[in-house]
Coordinates of C-alpha atoms and ligand atoms in Angstrom, one line a residue:
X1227 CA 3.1 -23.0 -12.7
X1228 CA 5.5 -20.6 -10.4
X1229 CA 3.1 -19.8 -8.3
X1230 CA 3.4 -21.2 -4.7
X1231 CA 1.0 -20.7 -2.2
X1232 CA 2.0 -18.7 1.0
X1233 CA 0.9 -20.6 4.4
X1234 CA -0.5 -23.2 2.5
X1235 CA 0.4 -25.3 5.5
X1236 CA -1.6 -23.8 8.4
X1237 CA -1.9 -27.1 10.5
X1238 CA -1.2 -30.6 10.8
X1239 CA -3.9 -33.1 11.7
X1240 CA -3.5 -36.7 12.8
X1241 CA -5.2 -39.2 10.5
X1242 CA -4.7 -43.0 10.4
X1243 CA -3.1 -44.6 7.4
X1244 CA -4.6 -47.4 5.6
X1245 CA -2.1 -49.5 7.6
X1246 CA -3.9 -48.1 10.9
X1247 CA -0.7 -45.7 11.7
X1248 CA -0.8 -42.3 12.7
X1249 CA 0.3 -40.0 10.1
X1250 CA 0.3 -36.2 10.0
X1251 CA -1.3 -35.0 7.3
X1252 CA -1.0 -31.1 6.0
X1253 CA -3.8 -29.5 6.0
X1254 CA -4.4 -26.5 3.1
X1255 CA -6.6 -23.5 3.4
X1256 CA -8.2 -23.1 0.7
X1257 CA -11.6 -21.9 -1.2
X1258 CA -13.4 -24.2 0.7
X1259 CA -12.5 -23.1 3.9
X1260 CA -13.7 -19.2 3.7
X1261 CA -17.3 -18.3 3.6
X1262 CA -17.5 -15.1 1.2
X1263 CA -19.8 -12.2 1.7
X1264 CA -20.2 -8.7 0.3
X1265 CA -18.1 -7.4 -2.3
X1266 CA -15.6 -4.6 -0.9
X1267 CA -14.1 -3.6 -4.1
X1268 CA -13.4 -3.8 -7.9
X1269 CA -10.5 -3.4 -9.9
X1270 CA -9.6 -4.6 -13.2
X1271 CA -7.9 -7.8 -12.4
X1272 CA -9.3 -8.1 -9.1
X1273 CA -12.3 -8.2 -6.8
X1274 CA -12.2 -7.9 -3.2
X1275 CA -14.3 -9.7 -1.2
X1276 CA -15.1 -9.8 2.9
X1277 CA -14.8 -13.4 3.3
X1278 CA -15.1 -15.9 7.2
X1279 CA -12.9 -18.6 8.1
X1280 CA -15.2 -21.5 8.9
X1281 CA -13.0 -22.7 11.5
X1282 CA -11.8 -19.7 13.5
X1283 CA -14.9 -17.3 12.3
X1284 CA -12.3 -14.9 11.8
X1285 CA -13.1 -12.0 9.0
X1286 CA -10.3 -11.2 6.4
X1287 CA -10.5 -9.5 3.1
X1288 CA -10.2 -11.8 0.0
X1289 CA -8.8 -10.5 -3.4
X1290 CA -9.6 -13.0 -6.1
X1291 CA -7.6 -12.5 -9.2
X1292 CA -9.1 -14.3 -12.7
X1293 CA -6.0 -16.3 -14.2
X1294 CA -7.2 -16.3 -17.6
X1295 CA -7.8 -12.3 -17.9
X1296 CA -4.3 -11.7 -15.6
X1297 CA -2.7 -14.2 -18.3
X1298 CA -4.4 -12.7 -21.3
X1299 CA -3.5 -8.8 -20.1
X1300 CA 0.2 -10.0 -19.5
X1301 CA -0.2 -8.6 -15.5
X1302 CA 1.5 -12.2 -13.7
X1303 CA 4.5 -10.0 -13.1
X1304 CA 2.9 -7.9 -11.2
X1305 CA 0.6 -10.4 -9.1
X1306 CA 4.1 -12.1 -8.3
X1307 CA 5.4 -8.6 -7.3
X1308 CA 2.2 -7.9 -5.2
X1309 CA 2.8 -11.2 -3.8
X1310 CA 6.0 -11.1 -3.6
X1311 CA 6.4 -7.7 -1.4
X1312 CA 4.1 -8.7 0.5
X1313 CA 5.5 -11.6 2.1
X1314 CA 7.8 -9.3 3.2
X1315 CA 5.6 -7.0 5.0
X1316 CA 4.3 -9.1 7.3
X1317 CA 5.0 -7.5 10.5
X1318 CA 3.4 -4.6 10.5
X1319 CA 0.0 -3.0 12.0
X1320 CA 0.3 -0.5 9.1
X1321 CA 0.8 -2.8 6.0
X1322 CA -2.5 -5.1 4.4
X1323 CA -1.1 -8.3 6.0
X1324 CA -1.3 -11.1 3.4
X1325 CA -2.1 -14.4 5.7
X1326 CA -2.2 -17.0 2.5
X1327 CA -2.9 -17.3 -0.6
X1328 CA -4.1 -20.4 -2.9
X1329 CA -5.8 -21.2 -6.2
X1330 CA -8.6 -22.8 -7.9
X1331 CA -8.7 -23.6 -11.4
X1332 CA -10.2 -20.0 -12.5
X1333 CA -8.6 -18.2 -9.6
X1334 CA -5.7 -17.0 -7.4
X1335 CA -6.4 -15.7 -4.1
X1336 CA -5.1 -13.3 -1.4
X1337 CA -6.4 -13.9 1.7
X1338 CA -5.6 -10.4 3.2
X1339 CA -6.8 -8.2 6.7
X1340 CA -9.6 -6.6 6.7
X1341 CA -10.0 -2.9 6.7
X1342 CA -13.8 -2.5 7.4
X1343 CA -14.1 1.5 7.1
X1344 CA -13.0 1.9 3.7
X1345 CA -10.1 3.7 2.0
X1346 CA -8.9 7.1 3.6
X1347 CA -10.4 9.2 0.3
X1348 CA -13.9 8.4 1.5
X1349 CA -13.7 9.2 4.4
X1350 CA -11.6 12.6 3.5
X1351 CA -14.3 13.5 1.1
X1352 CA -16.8 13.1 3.7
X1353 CA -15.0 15.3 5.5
X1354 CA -13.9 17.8 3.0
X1355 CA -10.9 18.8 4.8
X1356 CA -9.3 17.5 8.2
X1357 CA -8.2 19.4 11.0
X1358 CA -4.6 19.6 11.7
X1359 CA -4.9 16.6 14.8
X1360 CA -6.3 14.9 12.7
X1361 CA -4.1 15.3 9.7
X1362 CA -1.3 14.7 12.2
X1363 CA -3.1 11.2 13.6
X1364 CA -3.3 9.6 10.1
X1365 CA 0.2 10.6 8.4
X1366 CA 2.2 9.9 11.4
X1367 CA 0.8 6.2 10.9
X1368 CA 1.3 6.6 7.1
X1369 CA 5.0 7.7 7.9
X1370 CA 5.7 4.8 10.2
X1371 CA 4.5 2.2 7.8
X1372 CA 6.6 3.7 5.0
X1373 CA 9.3 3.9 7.3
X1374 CA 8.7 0.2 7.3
X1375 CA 8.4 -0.8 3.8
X1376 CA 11.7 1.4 3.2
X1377 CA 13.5 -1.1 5.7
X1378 CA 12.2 -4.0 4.5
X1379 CA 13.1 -3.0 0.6
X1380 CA 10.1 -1.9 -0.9
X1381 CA 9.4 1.0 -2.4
X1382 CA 5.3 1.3 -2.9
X1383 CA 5.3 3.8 -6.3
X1384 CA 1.5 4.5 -6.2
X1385 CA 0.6 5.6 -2.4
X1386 CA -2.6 7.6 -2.3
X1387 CA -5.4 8.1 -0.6
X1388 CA -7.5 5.4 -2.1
X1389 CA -4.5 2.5 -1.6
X1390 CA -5.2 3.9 2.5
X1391 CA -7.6 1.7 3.8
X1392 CA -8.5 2.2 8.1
X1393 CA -10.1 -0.5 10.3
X1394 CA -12.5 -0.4 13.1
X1395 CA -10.4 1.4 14.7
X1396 CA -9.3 3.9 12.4
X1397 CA -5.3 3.2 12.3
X1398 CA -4.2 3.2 8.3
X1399 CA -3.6 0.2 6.6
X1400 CA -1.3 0.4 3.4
X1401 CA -2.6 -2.0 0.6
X1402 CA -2.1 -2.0 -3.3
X1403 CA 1.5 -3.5 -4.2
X1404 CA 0.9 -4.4 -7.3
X1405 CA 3.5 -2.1 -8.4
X1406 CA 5.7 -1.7 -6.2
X1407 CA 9.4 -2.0 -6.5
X1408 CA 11.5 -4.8 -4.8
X1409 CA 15.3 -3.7 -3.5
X1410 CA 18.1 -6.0 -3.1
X1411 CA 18.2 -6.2 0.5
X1412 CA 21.8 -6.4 0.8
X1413 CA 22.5 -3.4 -1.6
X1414 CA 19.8 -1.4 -0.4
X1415 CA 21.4 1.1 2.1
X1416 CA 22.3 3.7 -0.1
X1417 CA 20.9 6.7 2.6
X1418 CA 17.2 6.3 1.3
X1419 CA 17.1 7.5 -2.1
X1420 CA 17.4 4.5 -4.2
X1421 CA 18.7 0.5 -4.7
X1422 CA 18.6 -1.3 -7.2
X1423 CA 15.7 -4.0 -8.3
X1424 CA 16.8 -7.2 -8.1
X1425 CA 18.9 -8.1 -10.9
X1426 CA 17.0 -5.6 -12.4
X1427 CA 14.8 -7.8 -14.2
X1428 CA 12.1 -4.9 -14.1
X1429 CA 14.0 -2.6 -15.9
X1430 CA 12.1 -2.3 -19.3
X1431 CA 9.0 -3.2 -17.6
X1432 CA 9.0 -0.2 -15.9
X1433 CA 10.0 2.2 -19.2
X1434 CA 6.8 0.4 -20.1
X1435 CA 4.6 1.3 -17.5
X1436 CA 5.9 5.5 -17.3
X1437 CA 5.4 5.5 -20.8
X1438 CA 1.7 4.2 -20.7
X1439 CA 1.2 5.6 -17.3
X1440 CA -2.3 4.9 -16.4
X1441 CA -4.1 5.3 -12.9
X1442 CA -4.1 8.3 -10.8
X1443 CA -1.6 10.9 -12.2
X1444 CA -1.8 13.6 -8.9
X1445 CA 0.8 11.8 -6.6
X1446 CA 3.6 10.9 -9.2
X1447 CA 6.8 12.1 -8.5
X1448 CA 8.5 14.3 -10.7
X1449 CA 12.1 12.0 -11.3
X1450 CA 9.4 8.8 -12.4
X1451 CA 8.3 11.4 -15.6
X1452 CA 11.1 12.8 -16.4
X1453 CA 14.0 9.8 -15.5
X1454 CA 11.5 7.1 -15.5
X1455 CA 12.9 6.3 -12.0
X1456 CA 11.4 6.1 -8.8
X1457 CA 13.2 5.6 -5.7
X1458 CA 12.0 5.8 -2.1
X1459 CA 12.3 9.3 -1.8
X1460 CA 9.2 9.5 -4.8
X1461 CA 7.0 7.8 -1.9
X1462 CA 7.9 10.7 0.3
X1463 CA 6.5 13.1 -2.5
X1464 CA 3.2 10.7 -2.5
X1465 CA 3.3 11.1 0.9
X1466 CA 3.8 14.8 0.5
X1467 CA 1.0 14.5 -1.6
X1468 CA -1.5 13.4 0.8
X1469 CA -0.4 15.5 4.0
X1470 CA -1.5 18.7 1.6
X1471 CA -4.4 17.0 0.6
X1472 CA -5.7 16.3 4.0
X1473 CA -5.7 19.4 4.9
X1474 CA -6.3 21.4 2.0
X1475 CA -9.4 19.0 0.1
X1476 CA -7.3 18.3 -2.3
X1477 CA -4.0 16.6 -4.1
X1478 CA -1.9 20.1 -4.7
X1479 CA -1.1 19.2 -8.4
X1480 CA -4.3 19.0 -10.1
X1481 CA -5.4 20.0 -13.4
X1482 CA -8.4 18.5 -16.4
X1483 CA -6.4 15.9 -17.7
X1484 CA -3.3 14.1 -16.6
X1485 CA -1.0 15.7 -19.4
X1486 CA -1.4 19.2 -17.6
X1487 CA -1.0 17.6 -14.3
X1488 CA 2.0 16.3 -15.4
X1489 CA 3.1 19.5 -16.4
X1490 CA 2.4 21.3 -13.0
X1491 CA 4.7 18.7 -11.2
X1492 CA 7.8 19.4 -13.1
X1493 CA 7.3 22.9 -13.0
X1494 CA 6.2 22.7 -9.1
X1495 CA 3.0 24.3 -9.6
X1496 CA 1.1 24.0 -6.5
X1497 CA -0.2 26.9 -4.4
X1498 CA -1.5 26.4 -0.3
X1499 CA -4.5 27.8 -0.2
X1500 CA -5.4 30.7 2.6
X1501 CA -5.6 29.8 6.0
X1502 CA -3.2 26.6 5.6
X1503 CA -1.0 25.4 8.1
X1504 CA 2.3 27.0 8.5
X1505 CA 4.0 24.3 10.3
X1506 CA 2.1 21.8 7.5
X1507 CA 3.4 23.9 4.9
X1508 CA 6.7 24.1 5.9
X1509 CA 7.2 20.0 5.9
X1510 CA 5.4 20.1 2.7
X1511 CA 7.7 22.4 1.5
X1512 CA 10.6 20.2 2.4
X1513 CA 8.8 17.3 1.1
X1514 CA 7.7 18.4 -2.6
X1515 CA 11.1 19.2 -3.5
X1516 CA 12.0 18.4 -7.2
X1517 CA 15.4 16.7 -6.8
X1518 CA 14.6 13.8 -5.2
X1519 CA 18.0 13.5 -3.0
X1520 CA 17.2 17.2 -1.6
X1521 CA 13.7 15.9 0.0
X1522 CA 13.4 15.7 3.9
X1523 CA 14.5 11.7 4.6
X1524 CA 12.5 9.9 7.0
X1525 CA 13.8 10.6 10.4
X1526 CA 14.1 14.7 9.6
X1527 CA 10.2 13.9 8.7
X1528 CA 9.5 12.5 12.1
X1529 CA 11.0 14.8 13.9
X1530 CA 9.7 17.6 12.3
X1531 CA 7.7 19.9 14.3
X1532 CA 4.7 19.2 12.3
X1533 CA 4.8 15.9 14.4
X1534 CA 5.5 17.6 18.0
X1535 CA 3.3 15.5 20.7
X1536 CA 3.0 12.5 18.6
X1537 CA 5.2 9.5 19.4
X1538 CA 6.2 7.2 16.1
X1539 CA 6.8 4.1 16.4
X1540 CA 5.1 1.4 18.5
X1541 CA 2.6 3.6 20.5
X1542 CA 1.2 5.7 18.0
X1543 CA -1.0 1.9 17.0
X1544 CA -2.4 1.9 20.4
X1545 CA -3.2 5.5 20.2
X1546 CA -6.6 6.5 19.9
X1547 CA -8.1 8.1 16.8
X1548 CA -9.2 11.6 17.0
X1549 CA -12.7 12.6 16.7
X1550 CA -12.5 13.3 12.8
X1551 CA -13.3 17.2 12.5
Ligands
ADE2119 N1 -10.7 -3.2 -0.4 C1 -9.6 -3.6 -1.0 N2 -8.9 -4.2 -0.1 C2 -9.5 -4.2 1.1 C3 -9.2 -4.7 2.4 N3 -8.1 -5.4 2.6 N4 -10.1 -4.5 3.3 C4 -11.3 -3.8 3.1 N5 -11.6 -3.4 1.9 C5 -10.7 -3.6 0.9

């Protein structure tokens, strides 16, 4: 067993010994601890569940993971790397926080934040379109948590608007990290467009997983189908991505099957549609750009004028959400 629970240790009570001594003992969260309620979402390895902490009546989001099925479908890599980049995106209002995590026999556990309203795509398609504040509002906090993830060495690969979840208060949390890519910190300041994996254990993993690309085709980048290689400049063309599709309705590359989508990527075959933007365009113009090292790097993206009269950084998480139009 590799696995090794994260903040396993959350306390240390007093107890007497058999001798009559105090001893501290450590005491474990665990499954016992968490009362769980409604189901907030389904994947194939995975449920999420909203789930109370006895003790503190404090509401988190629980992803249970069956061991047996993660085992059977060869996915434990990518549990550790969920894990794994987590734990190093702890510090941030705009990342999933993962608080611990533990096992039973059956199961592994994530015990995450909660993000009661729901992924950004629901409420988008609710919406059909949003304005341009609101637009604005929401990727200036996606920006700002990629900015972080980029620092931090991890490079997300599948940012989209269903892997957007929003709390109560409608500030973006980034979840999903299943797949993401974990830099070498200390090799990792190569200007923003790559790194390497560490050691590079990953590498025919990841020829793998292009080759049998499943999941939502719309947001990858055009260097992960044609080099098989993403780098942190492909979650600026995710992010790219989104920005259109906020204001537009809907993901610029889009077609009946993910072959043709494909196909519209590397060709750049996306059109704004009348009425759109022109500041919007113009960043998304910088941003779907097919040669990954020509795309707008972080800080030209923040101070692009798209983002005039919006501060990013600390602020912009006390800020209060638009009224969504
Ligand atoms: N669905 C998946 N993860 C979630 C989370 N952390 N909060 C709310 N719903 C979710």
């Amino acid at each position: 067993e590799e696995w090794k629970d994260r903040g396993a240790a959350v306390a240390t009570r007093q107890e007497l010994d058999s001798n009559g001594r105090p001893v501290n003992k450590i005491i474990k969260k665990g499954v016992k601890d968490f009362n769980f309620g409604r189901t907030l979402g389904e994947g194939s390895y995975s449920t999420v569940l909203a789930a109370t902490d006895r003790q503190t009546h404090r509401e988190y989001a629980v992803k249970v993971l069956d061991k047996r099925h993660i085992i059977k479908e060869k996915k434990v890599k990518y549990v550790n790397i969920e894990k794994d980049a987590l734990n190093r995106l702890t510090e941030h209002p705009g990342i999933v926080r993962l608080y611990y995590t533990f096992q039973d026999e059956r199961s592994l556990y994530f015990v995450l934040d909660l993000a009661n309203a729901g992924e950004l795509l629901g409420v988008l398609k609710r919406m059909t379109t949003f304005d341009e504040e609101c637009t604005r509002f929401y990727a200036a906090q996606i920006l700002d948590s990629i900015a972080y993830m980029h620092s931090r060495g991890i490079i997300h690969r599948d940012l989209k608007p269903e892997n957007v979840l929003l709390d109560e208060q409608m500030h973006t949390k980034i979840t999903d990290f299943g797949t993401a890519k974990i830099l070498d910190l200390k090799r990792s300041h190569d200007g923003g467009t790559g790194g390497d994996a560490v050691g590079d254990p990953l590498d025919g993993v990841e020829q793998e997983r292009a080759n049998s690309f499943v999941g939502t085709a719309e947001y990858v980048s055009p260097e992960l189908l044609t080099d098989k290689n993403a780098c942190k400049a492909s979650d600026l063309w995710a992010f790219g991505c989104i920005v259109y599709q906020l204001l537009a309705g809907r993901p610029p590359f889009k077609a009946s099957n993910e072959y043709q989508t494909f196909q519209k990527i590397v060709a750049l075959d996306y059109a704004f549609p009348l009425g759109f933007p022109p500041v919007a365009r113009d960043l998304i113009e910088r941003l779907l750009v097919l040669d990954p090292a020509k795309r707008l790097p972080i800080d030209h993206i923040k101070s692009h004028p798209f983002f005039d009269g919006i501060q990013i950084g600390k602020g912009l998480w006390r800020q209060k959400a638009p009224r969504l139009r």
